[in-house]
């Protein structure tokens, strides 16, 4: 296979993963049809199955693509940093990635789909890798790393409710508290 054919296949696969992430972000694993994904990706449904084997296979591939982006962003942000500065840089990178609403909602829906054993195993592995990276990059004790991830999850939930751009008083208090903790 030539390099240009391989690049085209890689580009097509990435486009299908983006289309799948968009559709899964809207309707989750159980509410999304492969027909919708194929239509959004501009490919046939049989080709979708040829690429990924099954709807769950596509879901897991799309999730892994997203998780890999988060891991890479964390690693890049932490490079050359230590302590809470590394955690702060990772938090900023995560916040930037989650500005993409499809990515945010897809990640949240994936974590909420852990009643499925395969998805649960994938998310556990992803979280294990992120926690290990945060601990190793920062050198901080588990209590600080736990606070980092706790704040990140809270901010993700607030982002999903569109409360960063238009906060209600209670959300402003939570955000201010997170900000103080991150700067402490």
Tab-separated table of C-alpha atoms in Angstrom:
chain	number	residue	atom	x	y	z
A	1	UNK	CA	0.000	0.000	0.000
A	2	UNK	CA	1.413	3.382	-0.931
A	3	UNK	CA	2.027	6.149	1.571
A	4	UNK	CA	-0.608	8.403	-0.002
A	5	UNK	CA	-3.242	5.638	0.185
A	6	UNK	CA	-2.347	4.997	3.832
A	7	UNK	CA	-2.538	8.713	4.646
A	8	UNK	CA	-5.913	8.903	2.964
A	9	UNK	CA	-7.148	5.923	5.009
A	10	UNK	CA	-5.771	7.488	8.202
A	11	UNK	CA	-7.432	10.817	7.400
A	12	UNK	CA	-10.711	9.041	6.625
A	13	UNK	CA	-10.515	7.030	9.854
A	14	UNK	CA	-9.867	10.210	11.871
A	15	UNK	CA	-12.842	11.893	10.178
A	16	UNK	CA	-15.059	8.923	11.057
A	17	UNK	CA	-13.879	9.086	14.683
A	18	UNK	CA	-14.716	12.810	14.796
A	19	UNK	CA	-18.161	12.167	13.291
A	20	UNK	CA	-18.748	9.333	15.757
A	21	UNK	CA	-17.642	11.494	18.688
A	22	UNK	CA	-20.114	14.170	17.603
A	23	UNK	CA	-23.025	11.734	17.304
A	24	UNK	CA	-22.156	9.886	20.515
A	25	UNK	CA	-21.839	13.233	22.336
A	26	UNK	CA	-25.414	14.018	21.336
A	27	UNK	CA	-27.084	10.667	21.993
A	28	UNK	CA	-24.652	8.371	23.798
A	29	UNK	CA	-23.819	4.789	22.897
A	30	UNK	CA	-27.337	3.452	23.142
A	31	UNK	CA	-29.171	6.295	21.404
A	32	UNK	CA	-26.832	6.759	18.448
A	33	UNK	CA	-27.375	4.842	15.230
A	34	UNK	CA	-24.540	3.750	12.986
A	35	UNK	CA	-26.643	5.133	10.141
A	36	UNK	CA	-26.372	8.627	11.674
A	37	UNK	CA	-22.617	8.250	12.126
A	38	UNK	CA	-22.121	7.023	8.560
A	39	UNK	CA	-24.212	9.910	7.216
A	40	UNK	CA	-22.283	12.479	9.288
A	41	UNK	CA	-18.959	10.950	8.187
A	42	UNK	CA	-20.042	10.812	4.552
A	43	UNK	CA	-19.436	7.078	4.224
A	44	UNK	CA	-21.603	3.994	3.830
A	45	UNK	CA	-22.752	2.017	6.833
A	46	UNK	CA	-21.066	-1.186	5.546
A	47	UNK	CA	-17.763	0.718	5.263
A	48	UNK	CA	-18.201	1.903	8.854
A	49	UNK	CA	-18.485	-1.725	9.973
A	50	UNK	CA	-15.527	-2.711	7.808
A	51	UNK	CA	-13.426	-0.095	9.613
A	52	UNK	CA	-14.547	-0.788	13.184
A	53	UNK	CA	-16.378	-4.122	13.248
A	54	UNK	CA	-19.257	-3.044	15.458
A	55	UNK	CA	-20.937	-0.005	16.935
A	56	UNK	CA	-19.258	-0.662	20.280
A	57	UNK	CA	-15.914	-1.110	18.532
A	58	UNK	CA	-16.394	2.304	16.953
A	59	UNK	CA	-17.451	3.781	20.296
A	60	UNK	CA	-14.377	2.409	22.028
A	61	UNK	CA	-12.098	3.627	19.214
A	62	UNK	CA	-13.653	7.106	19.375
A	63	UNK	CA	-13.300	7.160	23.153
A	64	UNK	CA	-9.674	6.012	22.962
A	65	UNK	CA	-8.943	8.710	20.383
A	66	UNK	CA	-10.381	11.299	22.768
A	67	UNK	CA	-8.589	9.839	25.797
A	68	UNK	CA	-5.296	9.809	23.896
A	69	UNK	CA	-5.760	13.507	23.093
A	70	UNK	CA	-6.295	14.262	26.788
A	71	UNK	CA	-3.244	12.230	27.810
A	72	UNK	CA	-1.066	13.902	25.174
A	73	UNK	CA	-2.285	17.348	26.245
A	74	UNK	CA	-1.535	16.559	29.905
A	75	UNK	CA	1.939	15.239	29.072
A	76	UNK	CA	2.785	18.223	26.879
A	77	UNK	CA	1.485	20.726	29.432
A	78	UNK	CA	3.417	19.130	32.295
A	79	UNK	CA	6.686	18.923	30.370
A	80	UNK	CA	9.320	20.909	32.262
A	81	UNK	CA	6.951	21.580	35.184
A	82	UNK	CA	6.880	20.127	38.682
A	83	UNK	CA	4.651	20.326	41.715
A	84	UNK	CA	1.349	22.112	41.575
A	85	UNK	CA	2.589	24.094	38.558
A	86	UNK	CA	2.485	20.836	36.572
A	87	UNK	CA	-1.050	20.124	37.783
A	88	UNK	CA	-2.143	23.659	36.991
A	89	UNK	CA	-0.710	23.373	33.468
A	90	UNK	CA	-2.517	20.042	32.973
A	91	UNK	CA	-5.754	21.590	34.228
A	92	UNK	CA	-5.409	24.460	31.776
A	93	UNK	CA	-4.777	22.005	28.937
A	94	UNK	CA	-7.842	19.958	29.922
A	95	UNK	CA	-9.996	23.063	30.126
A	96	UNK	CA	-8.831	24.084	26.662
A	97	UNK	CA	-9.648	20.646	25.222
A	98	UNK	CA	-13.073	20.641	26.845
A	99	UNK	CA	-13.973	23.901	25.110
A	100	UNK	CA	-14.927	21.499	22.328
A	101	UNK	CA	-18.440	20.675	23.540
A	102	UNK	CA	-18.578	17.403	21.604
A	103	UNK	CA	-15.445	16.187	23.371
A	104	UNK	CA	-16.761	17.259	26.785
A	105	UNK	CA	-20.169	15.644	26.355
A	106	UNK	CA	-18.701	12.501	24.803
A	107	UNK	CA	-16.321	12.045	27.736
A	108	UNK	CA	-19.102	12.600	30.282
A	109	UNK	CA	-21.431	10.183	28.491
A	110	UNK	CA	-18.670	7.585	28.303
A	111	UNK	CA	-18.049	7.746	32.046
A	112	UNK	CA	-21.807	7.414	32.561
A	113	UNK	CA	-21.834	4.283	30.364
A	114	UNK	CA	-19.594	2.271	32.680
A	115	UNK	CA	-22.417	-0.223	33.187
A	116	UNK	CA	-20.874	-1.792	30.089
A	117	UNK	CA	-17.847	-3.873	31.127
A	118	UNK	CA	-15.702	-3.053	28.076
A	119	UNK	CA	-16.318	0.665	28.423
A	120	UNK	CA	-15.667	0.473	32.154
A	121	UNK	CA	-12.320	-1.259	31.547
A	122	UNK	CA	-11.350	1.360	28.950
A	123	UNK	CA	-12.208	4.291	31.219
A	124	UNK	CA	-10.446	2.721	34.189
A	125	UNK	CA	-7.296	2.238	32.122
A	126	UNK	CA	-7.507	5.828	30.909
A	127	UNK	CA	-7.967	7.219	34.408
A	128	UNK	CA	-5.149	5.032	35.750
A	129	UNK	CA	-2.833	6.458	33.078
A	130	UNK	CA	-3.903	10.046	33.807
A	131	UNK	CA	-3.508	9.645	37.571
A	132	UNK	CA	-0.092	8.018	37.120
A	133	UNK	CA	0.967	10.848	34.817
A	134	UNK	CA	-0.280	13.526	37.218
A	135	UNK	CA	1.494	11.892	40.163
A	136	UNK	CA	4.747	11.364	38.277
A	137	UNK	CA	4.819	14.760	36.578
A	138	UNK	CA	3.923	16.737	39.677
A	139	UNK	CA	5.549	14.651	42.386
A	140	UNK	CA	2.634	15.694	44.587
A	141	UNK	CA	1.062	13.402	47.200
A	142	UNK	CA	-2.232	11.603	46.530
A	143	UNK	CA	-4.246	14.238	48.444
A	144	UNK	CA	-3.152	17.009	46.069
A	145	UNK	CA	-3.635	14.863	42.957
A	146	UNK	CA	-7.090	13.866	44.229
A	147	UNK	CA	-8.001	17.536	44.674
A	148	UNK	CA	-6.779	18.234	41.137
A	149	UNK	CA	-9.026	15.547	39.625
A	150	UNK	CA	-11.953	16.440	41.898
A	151	UNK	CA	-11.828	20.059	40.793
A	152	UNK	CA	-11.495	18.974	37.175
A	153	UNK	CA	-14.599	16.797	37.382
A	154	UNK	CA	-16.591	19.551	39.086
A	155	UNK	CA	-15.536	22.055	36.448
A	156	UNK	CA	-16.448	19.542	33.716
A	157	UNK	CA	-19.945	19.178	35.162
A	158	UNK	CA	-20.342	22.958	35.393
A	159	UNK	CA	-19.119	23.287	31.801
A	160	UNK	CA	-21.689	20.718	30.677
A	161	UNK	CA	-24.398	22.960	32.168
A	162	UNK	CA	-22.951	26.028	30.389
A	163	UNK	CA	-22.191	27.618	33.748
A	164	UNK	CA	-18.731	28.964	32.955
A	165	UNK	CA	-19.985	31.526	30.465
A	166	UNK	CA	-23.217	32.351	32.297
A	167	UNK	CA	-22.726	31.345	35.940
A	168	UNK	CA	-25.469	31.416	38.521
A	169	UNK	CA	-24.466	32.606	42.014
A	170	UNK	CA	-24.065	29.081	43.409
A	171	UNK	CA	-21.872	28.075	40.462
A	172	UNK	CA	-19.770	31.220	40.857
A	173	UNK	CA	-19.082	30.240	44.469
A	174	UNK	CA	-17.988	26.748	43.436
A	175	UNK	CA	-15.791	28.085	40.637
A	176	UNK	CA	-14.190	30.658	42.947
A	177	UNK	CA	-13.431	27.908	45.450
A	178	UNK	CA	-11.855	25.736	42.749
A	179	UNK	CA	-9.786	28.672	41.546
A	180	UNK	CA	-8.551	29.427	45.085
A	181	UNK	CA	-7.590	25.788	45.600
A	182	UNK	CA	-5.737	25.651	42.286
A	183	UNK	CA	-3.783	28.787	43.152
A	184	UNK	CA	-3.011	27.695	46.723
